[in-house]
Amino acid sequence: EDQVTQSPEALRLQEGESSSLNCSYTVSGLRGLFWYRQDPGKGPEFLFTLYSAGEEKEKERLKATLTKKESFLHITAPKPEDSATYLCAVAGGGGADGLTFGKGTHLIIQP
Amino acid sequence: KAGVTQTPRYLIKTRGQQVTLSCSPISGHRSVSWYQQTPGQGLQFLFEYFSETQRNKGNFPGRFSGRQFSNSRSEMNVSTLELGDSALYLCASSVGGRTYNEQFFGPGTRLTVL
């Protein structure tokens, strides 16, 4: 059974204070790891897909990296508008169970 | 390009009733997946449809069902509603039929069961 654990559950940062969010996963044959951002009352917004260990992707202040056991979402010099819940999900080798999501990291950026 | 749309956005039902939710995917997307999101369990996979066929199914009781039409629009139905079915129901579409394609989510339908 695929499993995804995200840490920390919540994180409060000052504007401009860089940090990283962790996503640890257990999956039989990773077919893709996905990062989403979710604002209150809205559906998740797609950010990145990573397919193999060593892969990195960047978008504005966000950078996602992948190893064989975990992924990190690095946030550089965050702004208040980066406040959201960040979700990590995996697609396993079986493919029979859709995406498996972690519980998310609730990020608050204080001005 | 229009995103994924879901209707209705909010629903209030009572125990024992049934409900139908609708999802229109992004134009050109042929795969539609449904998820249930609750504060305790997070996002959980319900089922996936591709070309009008259910390809994958999550671990939910048979009260939860769905279908997909020839234009890729999808509906999900929940019969004999229980209090625990209160949740945000999310629909996601992707280009192909494989779960490793990027999935794009709609705004969700907030279902409250009284």
mmCIF file of C-alpha atoms in Angstrom:
data_model
loop_
_atom_site.group_PDB
_atom_site.id
_atom_site.type_symbol
_atom_site.label_atom_id
_atom_site.label_comp_id
_atom_site.label_asym_id
_atom_site.label_seq_id
_atom_site.Cartn_x
_atom_site.Cartn_y
_atom_site.Cartn_z
ATOM 1 C CA GLU A 1 0.000 0.000 0.000
ATOM 2 C CA ASP A 2 1.345 3.396 -1.009
ATOM 3 C CA GLN A 3 1.977 5.828 1.850
ATOM 4 C CA VAL A 4 2.808 9.530 1.959
ATOM 5 C CA THR A 5 3.837 11.447 5.070
ATOM 6 C CA GLN A 6 4.303 15.191 5.065
ATOM 7 C CA SER A 7 6.120 17.259 7.655
ATOM 8 C CA PRO A 8 5.754 19.545 9.386
ATOM 9 C CA GLU A 9 1.955 19.638 9.681
ATOM 10 C CA ALA A 10 2.087 23.403 10.057
ATOM 11 C CA LEU A 11 4.798 26.001 9.560
ATOM 12 C CA ARG A 12 4.791 29.696 10.330
ATOM 13 C CA LEU A 13 7.505 31.835 8.720
ATOM 14 C CA GLN A 14 8.336 35.492 8.504
ATOM 15 C CA GLU A 15 8.246 37.054 5.057
ATOM 16 C CA GLY A 16 11.611 36.422 3.400
ATOM 17 C CA GLU A 17 12.492 33.494 5.682
ATOM 18 C CA SER A 18 13.327 30.508 3.469
ATOM 19 C CA SER A 19 12.444 26.938 4.483
ATOM 20 C CA SER A 20 11.678 23.452 3.188
ATOM 21 C CA LEU A 21 8.666 21.147 3.356
ATOM 22 C CA ASN A 22 9.199 17.388 3.441
ATOM 23 C CA CYS A 23 7.284 14.572 1.754
ATOM 24 C CA SER A 24 8.349 11.019 2.607
ATOM 25 C CA TYR A 25 6.828 8.229 0.558
ATOM 26 C CA THR A 26 6.621 4.464 0.334
ATOM 27 C CA VAL A 27 5.492 3.161 -3.017
ATOM 28 C CA SER A 28 5.979 0.083 -5.161
ATOM 29 C CA GLY A 29 7.376 1.543 -8.340
ATOM 30 C CA LEU A 30 7.048 5.320 -8.389
ATOM 31 C CA ARG A 31 5.369 6.551 -11.557
ATOM 32 C CA GLY A 32 5.187 10.174 -10.497
ATOM 33 C CA LEU A 33 5.305 12.488 -7.468
ATOM 34 C CA PHE A 34 3.127 15.571 -7.523
ATOM 35 C CA TRP A 35 3.037 18.806 -5.546
ATOM 36 C CA TYR A 36 -0.140 20.840 -5.235
ATOM 37 C CA ARG A 37 -1.087 24.049 -3.483
ATOM 38 C CA GLN A 38 -4.542 24.381 -1.928
ATOM 39 C CA ASP A 39 -6.125 27.608 -0.726
ATOM 40 C CA PRO A 40 -9.084 27.532 1.688
ATOM 41 C CA GLY A 41 -12.342 26.613 -0.014
ATOM 42 C CA LYS A 42 -10.665 25.809 -3.330
ATOM 43 C CA GLY A 43 -9.467 22.751 -5.197
ATOM 44 C CA PRO A 44 -5.765 21.860 -5.283
ATOM 45 C CA GLU A 45 -3.686 23.781 -7.811
ATOM 46 C CA PHE A 46 -1.033 21.790 -9.671
ATOM 47 C CA LEU A 47 2.572 22.875 -9.092
ATOM 48 C CA PHE A 48 5.089 20.178 -10.122
ATOM 49 C CA THR A 49 5.520 16.609 -11.294
ATOM 50 C CA LEU A 50 8.744 14.706 -10.571
ATOM 51 C CA TYR A 51 9.411 11.293 -12.075
ATOM 52 C CA SER A 52 12.883 10.122 -11.035
ATOM 53 C CA ALA A 53 15.417 10.567 -8.243
ATOM 54 C CA GLY A 54 17.656 13.566 -8.788
ATOM 55 C CA GLU A 55 15.054 15.502 -10.711
ATOM 56 C CA GLU A 56 14.442 19.138 -9.775
ATOM 57 C CA LYS A 57 11.851 21.681 -10.922
ATOM 58 C CA GLU A 58 11.472 25.370 -10.181
ATOM 59 C CA LYS A 59 8.679 27.892 -10.387
ATOM 60 C CA GLU A 60 9.103 31.410 -9.048
ATOM 61 C CA ARG A 61 10.027 31.041 -5.341
ATOM 62 C CA LEU A 62 9.389 27.283 -5.272
ATOM 63 C CA LYS A 63 11.770 24.441 -6.046
ATOM 64 C CA ALA A 64 10.896 20.755 -5.800
ATOM 65 C CA THR A 65 13.466 17.978 -5.512
ATOM 66 C CA LEU A 66 13.171 14.190 -5.429
ATOM 67 C CA THR A 67 15.169 11.328 -3.928
ATOM 68 C CA LYS A 68 14.285 7.635 -3.770
ATOM 69 C CA LYS A 69 12.516 8.069 -0.443
ATOM 70 C CA GLU A 70 11.430 11.684 -0.182
ATOM 71 C CA SER A 71 10.747 14.963 -1.878
ATOM 72 C CA PHE A 72 11.363 18.490 -0.681
ATOM 73 C CA LEU A 73 9.569 21.674 -1.579
ATOM 74 C CA HIS A 74 11.955 24.547 -0.980
ATOM 75 C CA ILE A 75 10.468 27.997 -0.566
ATOM 76 C CA THR A 76 12.894 30.870 -1.065
ATOM 77 C CA ALA A 77 12.160 34.345 0.328
ATOM 78 C CA PRO A 78 8.432 33.630 0.682
ATOM 79 C CA LYS A 79 5.738 36.279 0.514
ATOM 80 C CA PRO A 80 2.377 36.370 2.341
ATOM 81 C CA GLU A 81 0.633 35.211 -0.846
ATOM 82 C CA ASP A 82 2.541 31.922 -0.579
ATOM 83 C CA SER A 83 0.418 31.069 2.460
ATOM 84 C CA ALA A 84 -1.550 27.901 1.664
ATOM 85 C CA THR A 85 -1.659 24.180 2.317
ATOM 86 C CA TYR A 86 0.904 22.293 0.234
ATOM 87 C CA LEU A 87 -0.018 18.734 -0.708
ATOM 88 C CA CYS A 88 2.226 15.945 -1.934
ATOM 89 C CA ALA A 89 0.879 12.933 -3.840
ATOM 90 C CA VAL A 90 2.304 9.815 -5.473
ATOM 91 C CA ALA A 91 1.216 7.561 -8.297
ATOM 92 C CA GLY A 92 2.407 4.053 -7.523
ATOM 93 C CA GLY A 93 3.407 1.224 -9.795
ATOM 94 C CA GLY A 94 0.153 -0.616 -9.368
ATOM 95 C CA GLY A 95 -1.795 2.336 -10.627
ATOM 96 C CA ALA A 96 -4.914 0.827 -9.234
ATOM 97 C CA ASP A 97 -5.595 3.307 -6.483
ATOM 98 C CA GLY A 98 -5.275 6.696 -8.146
ATOM 99 C CA LEU A 99 -3.103 9.277 -6.463
ATOM 100 C CA THR A 100 -2.199 8.800 -2.789
ATOM 101 C CA PHE A 101 -2.029 12.124 -0.971
ATOM 102 C CA GLY A 102 -0.300 13.209 2.210
ATOM 103 C CA LYS A 103 -2.198 15.234 4.793
ATOM 104 C CA GLY A 104 -0.416 18.419 3.717
ATOM 105 C CA THR A 105 1.665 21.178 5.306
ATOM 106 C CA HIS A 106 -0.234 24.306 6.317
ATOM 107 C CA LEU A 107 2.125 27.192 5.593
ATOM 108 C CA ILE A 108 1.619 30.694 6.975
ATOM 109 C CA ILE A 109 3.865 33.565 5.886
ATOM 110 C CA GLN A 110 3.644 36.561 8.172
ATOM 111 C CA PRO A 111 4.403 40.038 6.766
ATOM 112 C CA LYS B 1 -8.715 27.548 -21.609
ATOM 113 C CA ALA B 2 -11.530 26.823 -19.182
ATOM 114 C CA GLY B 3 -10.673 24.766 -16.123
ATOM 115 C CA VAL B 4 -12.505 21.893 -14.508
ATOM 116 C CA THR B 5 -16.009 22.848 -13.467
ATOM 117 C CA GLN B 6 -18.129 21.179 -10.814
ATOM 118 C CA THR B 7 -21.784 21.611 -9.997
ATOM 119 C CA PRO B 8 -23.337 22.280 -7.641
ATOM 120 C CA ARG B 9 -20.778 24.023 -5.449
ATOM 121 C CA TYR B 10 -22.742 23.436 -2.244
ATOM 122 C CA LEU B 11 -25.311 20.849 -1.207
ATOM 123 C CA ILE B 12 -27.191 20.119 1.971
ATOM 124 C CA LYS B 13 -28.896 16.745 2.291
ATOM 125 C CA THR B 14 -30.338 14.619 5.068
ATOM 126 C CA ARG B 15 -29.380 11.093 6.051
ATOM 127 C CA GLY B 16 -30.806 8.421 3.782
ATOM 128 C CA GLN B 17 -31.115 10.663 0.742
ATOM 129 C CA GLN B 18 -29.061 10.280 -2.398
ATOM 130 C CA VAL B 19 -27.048 12.893 -4.277
ATOM 131 C CA THR B 20 -25.554 13.346 -7.743
ATOM 132 C CA LEU B 21 -22.547 15.555 -8.397
ATOM 133 C CA SER B 22 -21.377 16.679 -11.821
ATOM 134 C CA CYS B 23 -17.955 17.389 -13.294
ATOM 135 C CA SER B 24 -16.939 18.840 -16.667
ATOM 136 C CA PRO B 25 -13.252 18.246 -17.445
ATOM 137 C CA ILE B 26 -10.862 20.522 -19.284
ATOM 138 C CA SER B 27 -11.513 20.406 -23.011
ATOM 139 C CA GLY B 28 -9.517 17.574 -24.572
ATOM 140 C CA HIS B 29 -9.058 15.702 -21.299
ATOM 141 C CA ARG B 30 -10.426 12.178 -21.379
ATOM 142 C CA SER B 31 -9.724 11.017 -17.828
ATOM 143 C CA VAL B 32 -11.752 12.088 -14.821
ATOM 144 C CA SER B 33 -10.960 11.124 -11.227
ATOM 145 C CA TRP B 34 -12.984 11.757 -8.092
ATOM 146 C CA TYR B 35 -11.651 12.359 -4.588
ATOM 147 C CA GLN B 36 -13.189 12.880 -1.164
ATOM 148 C CA GLN B 37 -11.508 15.408 1.131
ATOM 149 C CA THR B 38 -12.190 15.536 4.882
ATOM 150 C CA PRO B 39 -10.224 17.191 7.692
ATOM 151 C CA GLY B 40 -9.455 13.842 9.311
ATOM 152 C CA GLN B 41 -8.599 11.670 6.310
ATOM 153 C CA GLY B 42 -7.360 14.250 3.824
ATOM 154 C CA LEU B 43 -7.775 13.544 0.126
ATOM 155 C CA GLN B 44 -8.851 10.003 -0.697
ATOM 156 C CA PHE B 45 -9.255 8.489 -4.145
ATOM 157 C CA LEU B 46 -12.764 7.350 -5.086
ATOM 158 C CA PHE B 47 -12.551 6.253 -8.731
ATOM 159 C CA GLU B 48 -11.233 7.113 -12.168
ATOM 160 C CA TYR B 49 -13.001 7.043 -15.518
ATOM 161 C CA PHE B 50 -11.455 6.996 -18.964
ATOM 162 C CA SER B 51 -13.408 6.729 -22.206
ATOM 163 C CA GLU B 52 -16.633 5.997 -20.316
ATOM 164 C CA THR B 53 -15.056 3.056 -18.444
ATOM 165 C CA GLN B 54 -14.139 2.864 -14.776
ATOM 166 C CA ARG B 55 -10.424 2.089 -14.747
ATOM 167 C CA ASN B 56 -9.602 2.294 -11.051
ATOM 168 C CA LYS B 57 -11.527 2.301 -7.811
ATOM 169 C CA GLY B 58 -10.562 3.285 -4.282
ATOM 170 C CA ASN B 59 -11.596 1.712 -1.027
ATOM 171 C CA PHE B 60 -15.105 3.112 -0.658
ATOM 172 C CA PRO B 61 -18.418 1.266 -0.202
ATOM 173 C CA GLY B 62 -20.700 0.502 -3.095
ATOM 174 C CA ARG B 63 -22.941 3.437 -2.140
ATOM 175 C CA PHE B 64 -20.446 5.540 -4.068
ATOM 176 C CA SER B 65 -20.731 5.158 -7.820
ATOM 177 C CA GLY B 66 -19.990 7.129 -10.923
ATOM 178 C CA ARG B 67 -20.171 7.240 -14.670
ATOM 179 C CA GLN B 68 -18.659 9.070 -17.581
ATOM 180 C CA PHE B 69 -20.381 10.220 -20.730
ATOM 181 C CA SER B 70 -19.130 10.256 -24.307
ATOM 182 C CA ASN B 71 -18.197 13.945 -23.991
ATOM 183 C CA SER B 72 -15.975 13.039 -20.978
ATOM 184 C CA ARG B 73 -18.281 14.740 -18.480
ATOM 185 C CA SER B 74 -18.671 12.686 -15.349
ATOM 186 C CA GLU B 75 -21.141 12.265 -12.537
ATOM 187 C CA MET B 76 -20.797 10.618 -9.171
ATOM 188 C CA ASN B 77 -23.673 9.386 -7.062
ATOM 189 C CA VAL B 78 -23.876 8.669 -3.368
ATOM 190 C CA SER B 79 -26.892 6.711 -2.198
ATOM 191 C CA THR B 80 -28.256 6.336 1.332
ATOM 192 C CA LEU B 81 -26.253 9.256 2.659
ATOM 193 C CA GLU B 82 -24.601 8.993 6.063
ATOM 194 C CA LEU B 83 -23.358 11.791 8.321
ATOM 195 C CA GLY B 84 -19.790 10.726 7.596
ATOM 196 C CA ASP B 85 -20.250 11.469 3.909
ATOM 197 C CA SER B 86 -20.053 15.187 4.657
ATOM 198 C CA ALA B 87 -16.961 16.312 2.767
ATOM 199 C CA LEU B 88 -15.533 18.266 -0.117
ATOM 200 C CA TYR B 89 -15.827 16.179 -3.281
ATOM 201 C CA LEU B 90 -13.192 17.003 -5.841
ATOM 202 C CA CYS B 91 -13.031 16.121 -9.490
ATOM 203 C CA ALA B 92 -9.751 16.104 -11.409
ATOM 204 C CA SER B 93 -9.118 15.721 -15.120
ATOM 205 C CA SER B 94 -6.048 14.702 -17.062
ATOM 206 C CA VAL B 95 -5.139 14.272 -20.691
ATOM 207 C CA GLY B 96 -4.564 10.542 -20.716
ATOM 208 C CA GLY B 97 -5.841 7.651 -18.722
ATOM 209 C CA ARG B 98 -2.788 7.026 -16.552
ATOM 210 C CA THR B 99 -2.484 8.306 -13.020
ATOM 211 C CA TYR B 100 1.003 9.651 -13.604
ATOM 212 C CA ASN B 101 -0.323 12.354 -15.855
ATOM 213 C CA GLU B 102 -0.809 15.685 -14.157
ATOM 214 C CA GLN B 103 -4.314 15.961 -12.743
ATOM 215 C CA PHE B 104 -6.049 19.324 -12.650
ATOM 216 C CA PHE B 105 -8.673 19.828 -9.989
ATOM 217 C CA GLY B 106 -11.997 21.614 -9.970
ATOM 218 C CA PRO B 107 -13.221 23.822 -7.095
ATOM 219 C CA GLY B 108 -15.124 20.960 -5.498
ATOM 220 C CA THR B 109 -18.655 20.372 -4.248
ATOM 221 C CA ARG B 110 -19.138 20.894 -0.525
ATOM 222 C CA LEU B 111 -21.664 18.268 0.681
ATOM 223 C CA THR B 112 -23.201 18.568 4.122
ATOM 224 C CA VAL B 113 -25.313 15.683 5.431
ATOM 225 C CA LEU B 114 -27.650 16.500 8.317
#
